[in-house]
Amino acid sequence: MQIKWFGHSAFEIISDERLKILIDPFISNNPSCTIPVEEIEADIILITHGHADHFGDAMEIANRTGATLVGNHEITLFLSKQGFETVGMNIGGSVQVQNIKVTMLDAKHSADIDFTEEVISGGSAASFLLTLENGEKIFHAGDTALFGDMETIIGNIYKPDIALLPIGDKFTMGPFEGAIAAKWISPKKVIPMHYNTFPVIEQNTTIFSNFIAQMTPNIEVIILNPGETYSE
Ligand code: NI
Ligand code: MN
């Protein structure tokens, strides 16, 4: 399994069976991403919410690759009006997409589709739990505040192995809240995201790592640079 970070909340996960899953593919307007959008391949594209920095290049990439687009009901309604084949779902549900189980879970954030001429309702912001073919579970928190169900539902019920958590502050959790989220979700490994893309969300990852070391030293923090891949 490989997890590649494009910067911000954009990740490519390649499963052991070589399935390529893109999450929040903010590529061409992403200041921290140096990879041209034309080089991005995907089998499945997941969109956590309708904001431009998450929806990103989803339509362009799906057009070119034929990837399956997965999002909430409102996002997939919008996409199907543009002619795309989609898998629409909602918070609390799971779908099987190719060999991957995708579970949509909660996030506390706003979620309208903000890049169209007039803002369109985007439903609720979400997070995703992916269960890969080998049973490994990867949680992408999307944009979110800290909330109690991270412990009672995401941690206790779904038990992710790896959690991707925003730490940029201002629009999402900061490093302190992110470390508490990690404690509550209790994965084996955590990868911070949604920071250093823009000056307003600049963060020093050492602060996040130190909070984790103090609160839950058993959780391994993996810091990626944009373009870097974590493999296991
Ligand atoms: Ni957002
Ligand atoms: Mn965002």
PDB file of C-alpha atoms and ligand atoms in Angstrom:
ATOM      1  CA  MET A   1       0.000   0.000   0.000  1.00  0.00           C
ATOM      2  CA  GLN A   2       1.242   3.476  -0.844  1.00  0.00           C
ATOM      3  CA  ILE A   3       0.039   6.905   0.235  1.00  0.00           C
ATOM      4  CA  LYS A   4       1.226   9.843  -1.826  1.00  0.00           C
ATOM      5  CA  TRP A   5       0.596  13.393  -0.650  1.00  0.00           C
ATOM      6  CA  PHE A   6       0.146  16.168  -3.233  1.00  0.00           C
ATOM      7  CA  GLY A   7      -0.012  18.838  -0.533  1.00  0.00           C
ATOM      8  CA  HIS A   8      -3.167  20.232   1.141  1.00  0.00           C
ATOM      9  CA  SER A   9      -5.723  17.380   1.514  1.00  0.00           C
ATOM     10  CA  ALA A  10      -4.955  15.731  -1.817  1.00  0.00           C
ATOM     11  CA  PHE A  11      -3.778  12.121  -1.594  1.00  0.00           C
ATOM     12  CA  GLU A  12      -3.307   9.176  -3.913  1.00  0.00           C
ATOM     13  CA  ILE A  13      -3.614   5.787  -2.260  1.00  0.00           C
ATOM     14  CA  ILE A  14      -2.424   2.787  -4.245  1.00  0.00           C
ATOM     15  CA  SER A  15      -3.667  -0.510  -2.843  1.00  0.00           C
ATOM     16  CA  ASP A  16      -1.709  -3.763  -2.927  1.00  0.00           C
ATOM     17  CA  GLU A  17      -3.814  -4.754  -5.946  1.00  0.00           C
ATOM     18  CA  ARG A  18      -2.710  -1.503  -7.646  1.00  0.00           C
ATOM     19  CA  LEU A  19      -6.044   0.252  -7.430  1.00  0.00           C
ATOM     20  CA  LYS A  20      -5.518   4.043  -7.470  1.00  0.00           C
ATOM     21  CA  ILE A  21      -7.752   6.045  -5.165  1.00  0.00           C
ATOM     22  CA  LEU A  22      -7.564   9.829  -5.254  1.00  0.00           C
ATOM     23  CA  ILE A  23      -8.974  11.862  -2.401  1.00  0.00           C
ATOM     24  CA  ASP A  24      -9.724  15.599  -2.705  1.00  0.00           C
ATOM     25  CA  PRO A  25      -7.670  16.063  -5.907  1.00  0.00           C
ATOM     26  CA  PHE A  26      -6.734  19.741  -5.582  1.00  0.00           C
ATOM     27  CA  ILE A  27      -3.826  19.682  -8.057  1.00  0.00           C
ATOM     28  CA  SER A  28      -3.638  22.460 -10.662  1.00  0.00           C
ATOM     29  CA  ASN A  29      -4.406  25.384  -8.308  1.00  0.00           C
ATOM     30  CA  ASN A  30      -2.553  23.816  -5.364  1.00  0.00           C
ATOM     31  CA  PRO A  31       0.545  25.950  -4.687  1.00  0.00           C
ATOM     32  CA  SER A  32       2.327  23.055  -2.968  1.00  0.00           C
ATOM     33  CA  CYS A  33       1.751  20.551  -5.788  1.00  0.00           C
ATOM     34  CA  THR A  34       4.391  20.457  -8.516  1.00  0.00           C
ATOM     35  CA  ILE A  35       2.917  17.473 -10.382  1.00  0.00           C
ATOM     36  CA  PRO A  36       0.964  18.438 -13.529  1.00  0.00           C
ATOM     37  CA  VAL A  37      -2.692  17.382 -13.385  1.00  0.00           C
ATOM     38  CA  GLU A  38      -2.277  15.598 -16.756  1.00  0.00           C
ATOM     39  CA  GLU A  39       0.021  13.082 -15.032  1.00  0.00           C
ATOM     40  CA  ILE A  40      -2.504  12.111 -12.358  1.00  0.00           C
ATOM     41  CA  GLU A  41      -4.133   8.703 -12.842  1.00  0.00           C
ATOM     42  CA  ALA A  42      -7.083   7.328 -10.874  1.00  0.00           C
ATOM     43  CA  ASP A  43      -9.568   4.467 -10.668  1.00  0.00           C
ATOM     44  CA  ILE A  44     -11.659   6.043  -7.911  1.00  0.00           C
ATOM     45  CA  ILE A  45     -11.964   9.704  -6.878  1.00  0.00           C
ATOM     46  CA  LEU A  46     -13.413  10.627  -3.487  1.00  0.00           C
ATOM     47  CA  ILE A  47     -14.588  14.172  -2.703  1.00  0.00           C
ATOM     48  CA  THR A  48     -15.102  15.086   0.972  1.00  0.00           C
ATOM     49  CA  HIS A  49     -16.957  18.371   0.294  1.00  0.00           C
ATOM     50  CA  GLY A  50     -17.677  20.951  -2.376  1.00  0.00           C
ATOM     51  CA  HIS A  51     -15.015  23.548  -1.591  1.00  0.00           C
ATOM     52  CA  ALA A  52     -12.656  24.310  -4.465  1.00  0.00           C
ATOM     53  CA  ASP A  53      -9.564  23.268  -2.484  1.00  0.00           C
ATOM     54  CA  HIS A  54     -11.015  19.726  -2.175  1.00  0.00           C
ATOM     55  CA  PHE A  55     -13.172  19.273  -5.278  1.00  0.00           C
ATOM     56  CA  GLY A  56     -10.136  20.506  -7.220  1.00  0.00           C
ATOM     57  CA  ASP A  57      -9.555  18.809 -10.583  1.00  0.00           C
ATOM     58  CA  ALA A  58     -11.939  15.914  -9.942  1.00  0.00           C
ATOM     59  CA  MET A  59     -13.928  16.475 -13.146  1.00  0.00           C
ATOM     60  CA  GLU A  60     -10.899  16.875 -15.391  1.00  0.00           C
ATOM     61  CA  ILE A  61      -9.222  13.745 -14.010  1.00  0.00           C
ATOM     62  CA  ALA A  62     -12.435  11.684 -14.160  1.00  0.00           C
ATOM     63  CA  ASN A  63     -12.996  12.812 -17.759  1.00  0.00           C
ATOM     64  CA  ARG A  64      -9.553  11.675 -18.824  1.00  0.00           C
ATOM     65  CA  THR A  65      -9.204   8.496 -16.747  1.00  0.00           C
ATOM     66  CA  GLY A  66     -12.820   7.297 -16.481  1.00  0.00           C
ATOM     67  CA  ALA A  67     -12.406   7.100 -12.700  1.00  0.00           C
ATOM     68  CA  THR A  68     -15.507   6.562 -10.572  1.00  0.00           C
ATOM     69  CA  LEU A  69     -16.474   9.730  -8.685  1.00  0.00           C
ATOM     70  CA  VAL A  70     -17.720   9.221  -5.132  1.00  0.00           C
ATOM     71  CA  GLY A  71     -19.264  11.939  -2.991  1.00  0.00           C
ATOM     72  CA  ASN A  72     -22.356  12.855  -1.039  1.00  0.00           C
ATOM     73  CA  HIS A  73     -25.784  13.073  -2.685  1.00  0.00           C
ATOM     74  CA  GLU A  74     -25.580  16.801  -3.465  1.00  0.00           C
ATOM     75  CA  ILE A  75     -22.081  16.618  -4.971  1.00  0.00           C
ATOM     76  CA  THR A  76     -22.933  13.610  -7.139  1.00  0.00           C
ATOM     77  CA  LEU A  77     -26.185  15.296  -8.223  1.00  0.00           C
ATOM     78  CA  PHE A  78     -24.076  18.256  -9.370  1.00  0.00           C
ATOM     79  CA  LEU A  79     -21.628  15.916 -11.135  1.00  0.00           C
ATOM     80  CA  SER A  80     -24.327  13.886 -12.863  1.00  0.00           C
ATOM     81  CA  LYS A  81     -25.770  17.143 -14.253  1.00  0.00           C
ATOM     82  CA  GLN A  82     -22.339  17.629 -15.868  1.00  0.00           C
ATOM     83  CA  GLY A  83     -22.675  14.155 -17.406  1.00  0.00           C
ATOM     84  CA  PHE A  84     -20.531  12.112 -15.006  1.00  0.00           C
ATOM     85  CA  GLU A  85     -21.224   8.596 -13.779  1.00  0.00           C
ATOM     86  CA  THR A  86     -21.092   8.770 -10.011  1.00  0.00           C
ATOM     87  CA  VAL A  87     -21.594   6.859  -6.799  1.00  0.00           C
ATOM     88  CA  GLY A  88     -23.640   9.032  -4.468  1.00  0.00           C
ATOM     89  CA  MET A  89     -23.864   8.190  -0.785  1.00  0.00           C
ATOM     90  CA  ASN A  90     -24.346   9.861   2.555  1.00  0.00           C
ATOM     91  CA  ILE A  91     -22.908  10.019   6.053  1.00  0.00           C
ATOM     92  CA  GLY A  92     -23.093   6.710   7.896  1.00  0.00           C
ATOM     93  CA  GLY A  93     -23.258   4.543   4.793  1.00  0.00           C
ATOM     94  CA  SER A  94     -20.778   2.291   3.025  1.00  0.00           C
ATOM     95  CA  VAL A  95     -20.450   1.335  -0.620  1.00  0.00           C
ATOM     96  CA  GLN A  96     -18.260  -1.159  -2.390  1.00  0.00           C
ATOM     97  CA  VAL A  97     -16.375   0.551  -5.224  1.00  0.00           C
ATOM     98  CA  GLN A  98     -14.387  -1.980  -7.212  1.00  0.00           C
ATOM     99  CA  ASN A  99     -12.577  -3.890  -4.441  1.00  0.00           C
ATOM    100  CA  ILE A 100     -12.570  -1.058  -1.932  1.00  0.00           C
ATOM    101  CA  LYS A 101     -15.126  -0.445   0.781  1.00  0.00           C
ATOM    102  CA  VAL A 102     -15.827   3.266   1.173  1.00  0.00           C
ATOM    103  CA  THR A 103     -17.573   4.463   4.317  1.00  0.00           C
ATOM    104  CA  MET A 104     -18.697   8.074   4.551  1.00  0.00           C
ATOM    105  CA  LEU A 105     -18.425   9.498   8.053  1.00  0.00           C
ATOM    106  CA  ASP A 106     -18.997  12.827   9.737  1.00  0.00           C
ATOM    107  CA  ALA A 107     -16.978  16.033   9.566  1.00  0.00           C
ATOM    108  CA  LYS A 108     -17.810  19.380  11.159  1.00  0.00           C
ATOM    109  CA  HIS A 109     -17.363  21.969   8.429  1.00  0.00           C
ATOM    110  CA  SER A 110     -19.318  23.973   5.834  1.00  0.00           C
ATOM    111  CA  ALA A 111     -19.729  22.335   2.463  1.00  0.00           C
ATOM    112  CA  ASP A 112     -21.326  24.357  -0.345  1.00  0.00           C
ATOM    113  CA  ILE A 113     -20.018  24.039  -3.899  1.00  0.00           C
ATOM    114  CA  ASP A 114     -18.180  27.372  -3.997  1.00  0.00           C
ATOM    115  CA  PHE A 115     -16.466  27.451  -7.406  1.00  0.00           C
ATOM    116  CA  THR A 116     -19.554  27.786  -9.610  1.00  0.00           C
ATOM    117  CA  GLU A 117     -20.887  31.189 -10.669  1.00  0.00           C
ATOM    118  CA  GLU A 118     -23.585  30.907  -8.031  1.00  0.00           C
ATOM    119  CA  VAL A 119     -22.880  28.922  -4.877  1.00  0.00           C
ATOM    120  CA  ILE A 120     -24.700  25.553  -4.987  1.00  0.00           C
ATOM    121  CA  SER A 121     -25.692  23.536  -1.926  1.00  0.00           C
ATOM    122  CA  GLY A 122     -23.127  20.820  -1.349  1.00  0.00           C
ATOM    123  CA  GLY A 123     -24.905  18.979   1.459  1.00  0.00           C
ATOM    124  CA  SER A 124     -22.779  18.172   4.510  1.00  0.00           C
ATOM    125  CA  ALA A 125     -19.019  17.949   4.735  1.00  0.00           C
ATOM    126  CA  ALA A 126     -17.797  14.396   5.187  1.00  0.00           C
ATOM    127  CA  SER A 127     -14.811  12.236   5.968  1.00  0.00           C
ATOM    128  CA  PHE A 128     -14.002   8.853   4.431  1.00  0.00           C
ATOM    129  CA  LEU A 129     -12.901   5.533   5.810  1.00  0.00           C
ATOM    130  CA  LEU A 130     -11.400   3.258   3.158  1.00  0.00           C
ATOM    131  CA  THR A 131     -11.127  -0.451   3.780  1.00  0.00           C
ATOM    132  CA  LEU A 132      -8.592  -1.853   1.318  1.00  0.00           C
ATOM    133  CA  GLU A 133      -8.585  -5.395  -0.118  1.00  0.00           C
ATOM    134  CA  ASN A 134      -6.211  -6.553   2.644  1.00  0.00           C
ATOM    135  CA  GLY A 135      -8.490  -5.146   5.372  1.00  0.00           C
ATOM    136  CA  GLU A 136      -6.295  -2.141   6.111  1.00  0.00           C
ATOM    137  CA  LYS A 137      -8.333   0.927   7.054  1.00  0.00           C
ATOM    138  CA  ILE A 138      -7.364   4.466   6.105  1.00  0.00           C
ATOM    139  CA  PHE A 139      -9.312   7.442   7.434  1.00  0.00           C
ATOM    140  CA  HIS A 140      -9.288  10.824   5.621  1.00  0.00           C
ATOM    141  CA  ALA A 141     -10.902  13.407   7.921  1.00  0.00           C
ATOM    142  CA  GLY A 142     -11.643  16.002   5.219  1.00  0.00           C
ATOM    143  CA  ASP A 143     -11.952  19.521   6.639  1.00  0.00           C
ATOM    144  CA  THR A 144     -13.214  19.368  10.179  1.00  0.00           C
ATOM    145  CA  ALA A 145     -13.326  20.727  13.684  1.00  0.00           C
ATOM    146  CA  LEU A 146     -12.625  18.444  16.614  1.00  0.00           C
ATOM    147  CA  PHE A 147     -15.826  16.624  17.655  1.00  0.00           C
ATOM    148  CA  GLY A 148     -16.656  13.953  20.191  1.00  0.00           C
ATOM    149  CA  ASP A 149     -17.772  11.260  17.731  1.00  0.00           C
ATOM    150  CA  MET A 150     -14.163  10.995  16.583  1.00  0.00           C
ATOM    151  CA  GLU A 151     -13.724   8.904  19.711  1.00  0.00           C
ATOM    152  CA  THR A 152     -17.127   7.250  20.147  1.00  0.00           C
ATOM    153  CA  ILE A 153     -17.779   6.402  16.504  1.00  0.00           C
ATOM    154  CA  ILE A 154     -14.685   6.773  14.324  1.00  0.00           C
ATOM    155  CA  GLY A 155     -12.225   5.484  16.928  1.00  0.00           C
ATOM    156  CA  ASN A 156     -14.291   2.940  18.844  1.00  0.00           C
ATOM    157  CA  ILE A 157     -16.403   1.530  16.018  1.00  0.00           C
ATOM    158  CA  TYR A 158     -14.346   1.916  12.823  1.00  0.00           C
ATOM    159  CA  LYS A 159     -10.783   1.701  14.263  1.00  0.00           C
ATOM    160  CA  PRO A 160      -8.695   3.109  11.399  1.00  0.00           C
ATOM    161  CA  ASP A 161      -5.072   1.980  11.044  1.00  0.00           C
ATOM    162  CA  ILE A 162      -3.922   5.251   9.508  1.00  0.00           C
ATOM    163  CA  ALA A 163      -5.551   8.671   9.945  1.00  0.00           C
ATOM    164  CA  LEU A 164      -5.025  11.704   7.713  1.00  0.00           C
ATOM    165  CA  LEU A 165      -5.893  14.749   9.822  1.00  0.00           C
ATOM    166  CA  PRO A 166      -6.012  18.492   9.079  1.00  0.00           C
ATOM    167  CA  ILE A 167      -3.793  20.654  11.315  1.00  0.00           C
ATOM    168  CA  GLY A 168      -3.707  24.001   9.471  1.00  0.00           C
ATOM    169  CA  ASP A 169      -6.034  25.849  11.893  1.00  0.00           C
ATOM    170  CA  LYS A 170      -8.276  28.803  10.839  1.00  0.00           C
ATOM    171  CA  PHE A 171     -10.556  26.641   8.608  1.00  0.00           C
ATOM    172  CA  THR A 172     -10.039  23.314  10.391  1.00  0.00           C
ATOM    173  CA  MET A 173      -8.428  21.888  13.511  1.00  0.00           C
ATOM    174  CA  GLY A 174      -4.987  23.225  14.401  1.00  0.00           C
ATOM    175  CA  PRO A 175      -2.064  21.136  15.720  1.00  0.00           C
ATOM    176  CA  PHE A 176      -3.463  20.905  19.279  1.00  0.00           C
ATOM    177  CA  GLU A 177      -6.956  19.815  18.180  1.00  0.00           C
ATOM    178  CA  GLY A 178      -5.389  17.513  15.591  1.00  0.00           C
ATOM    179  CA  ALA A 179      -3.382  15.764  18.294  1.00  0.00           C
ATOM    180  CA  ILE A 180      -6.512  15.295  20.421  1.00  0.00           C
ATOM    181  CA  ALA A 181      -8.312  13.935  17.354  1.00  0.00           C
ATOM    182  CA  ALA A 182      -5.462  11.451  16.898  1.00  0.00           C
ATOM    183  CA  LYS A 183      -5.773  10.429  20.544  1.00  0.00           C
ATOM    184  CA  TRP A 184      -9.533   9.882  20.192  1.00  0.00           C
ATOM    185  CA  ILE A 185      -9.399   8.117  16.813  1.00  0.00           C
ATOM    186  CA  SER A 186      -6.399   6.148  18.046  1.00  0.00           C
ATOM    187  CA  PRO A 187      -4.858   4.939  14.767  1.00  0.00           C
ATOM    188  CA  LYS A 188      -1.431   3.308  14.596  1.00  0.00           C
ATOM    189  CA  LYS A 189      -0.178   6.087  12.338  1.00  0.00           C
ATOM    190  CA  VAL A 190      -1.178   9.660  11.639  1.00  0.00           C
ATOM    191  CA  ILE A 191      -0.332  11.887   8.668  1.00  0.00           C
ATOM    192  CA  PRO A 192      -1.060  15.628   9.041  1.00  0.00           C
ATOM    193  CA  MET A 193      -2.584  17.548   6.107  1.00  0.00           C
ATOM    194  CA  HIS A 194      -4.255  20.867   5.162  1.00  0.00           C
ATOM    195  CA  TYR A 195      -1.293  22.995   6.292  1.00  0.00           C
ATOM    196  CA  ASN A 196       1.428  25.130   4.595  1.00  0.00           C
ATOM    197  CA  THR A 197      -0.518  25.309   1.323  1.00  0.00           C
ATOM    198  CA  PHE A 198      -1.176  29.002   1.914  1.00  0.00           C
ATOM    199  CA  PRO A 199       0.385  31.500   4.376  1.00  0.00           C
ATOM    200  CA  VAL A 200      -2.826  31.595   6.469  1.00  0.00           C
ATOM    201  CA  ILE A 201      -2.505  27.891   7.324  1.00  0.00           C
ATOM    202  CA  GLU A 202       1.232  27.806   7.948  1.00  0.00           C
ATOM    203  CA  GLN A 203       2.200  25.351  10.684  1.00  0.00           C
ATOM    204  CA  ASN A 204       5.321  23.846  12.161  1.00  0.00           C
ATOM    205  CA  THR A 205       4.759  20.088  12.171  1.00  0.00           C
ATOM    206  CA  THR A 206       7.123  19.717  15.144  1.00  0.00           C
ATOM    207  CA  ILE A 207       4.449  21.309  17.329  1.00  0.00           C
ATOM    208  CA  PHE A 208       1.960  18.656  16.183  1.00  0.00           C
ATOM    209  CA  SER A 209       4.501  15.846  16.641  1.00  0.00           C
ATOM    210  CA  ASN A 210       5.307  17.097  20.151  1.00  0.00           C
ATOM    211  CA  PHE A 211       1.632  17.142  21.174  1.00  0.00           C
ATOM    212  CA  ILE A 212       1.296  13.557  19.930  1.00  0.00           C
ATOM    213  CA  ALA A 213       4.478  12.525  21.744  1.00  0.00           C
ATOM    214  CA  GLN A 214       3.082  13.993  24.987  1.00  0.00           C
ATOM    215  CA  MET A 215      -0.479  12.682  24.678  1.00  0.00           C
ATOM    216  CA  THR A 216      -0.194   9.379  22.795  1.00  0.00           C
ATOM    217  CA  PRO A 217       3.445   8.379  22.211  1.00  0.00           C
ATOM    218  CA  ASN A 218       2.302   5.033  20.764  1.00  0.00           C
ATOM    219  CA  ILE A 219       0.943   6.795  17.640  1.00  0.00           C
ATOM    220  CA  GLU A 220       3.548   7.185  14.920  1.00  0.00           C
ATOM    221  CA  VAL A 221       3.539  10.570  13.162  1.00  0.00           C
ATOM    222  CA  ILE A 222       4.433  10.447   9.475  1.00  0.00           C
ATOM    223  CA  ILE A 223       5.371  13.815   8.023  1.00  0.00           C
ATOM    224  CA  LEU A 224       5.352  13.883   4.236  1.00  0.00           C
ATOM    225  CA  ASN A 225       6.583  16.617   1.934  1.00  0.00           C
ATOM    226  CA  PRO A 226       4.302  17.393  -1.017  1.00  0.00           C
ATOM    227  CA  GLY A 227       5.037  14.812  -3.732  1.00  0.00           C
ATOM    228  CA  GLU A 228       6.345  12.275  -1.212  1.00  0.00           C
ATOM    229  CA  THR A 229       5.030   8.747  -0.775  1.00  0.00           C
ATOM    230  CA  TYR A 230       4.669   6.632   2.342  1.00  0.00           C
ATOM    231  CA  SER A 231       4.840   2.901   1.615  1.00  0.00           C
ATOM    232  CA  GLU A 232       4.299  -0.187   3.714  1.00  0.00           C
TER     233      GLU A 232
HETATM  234 NI    NI B   1     -13.383  23.306   3.195  1.00  0.00          NI
HETATM  235 MN    MN B   2     -10.173  23.088   2.860  1.00  0.00          MN
END
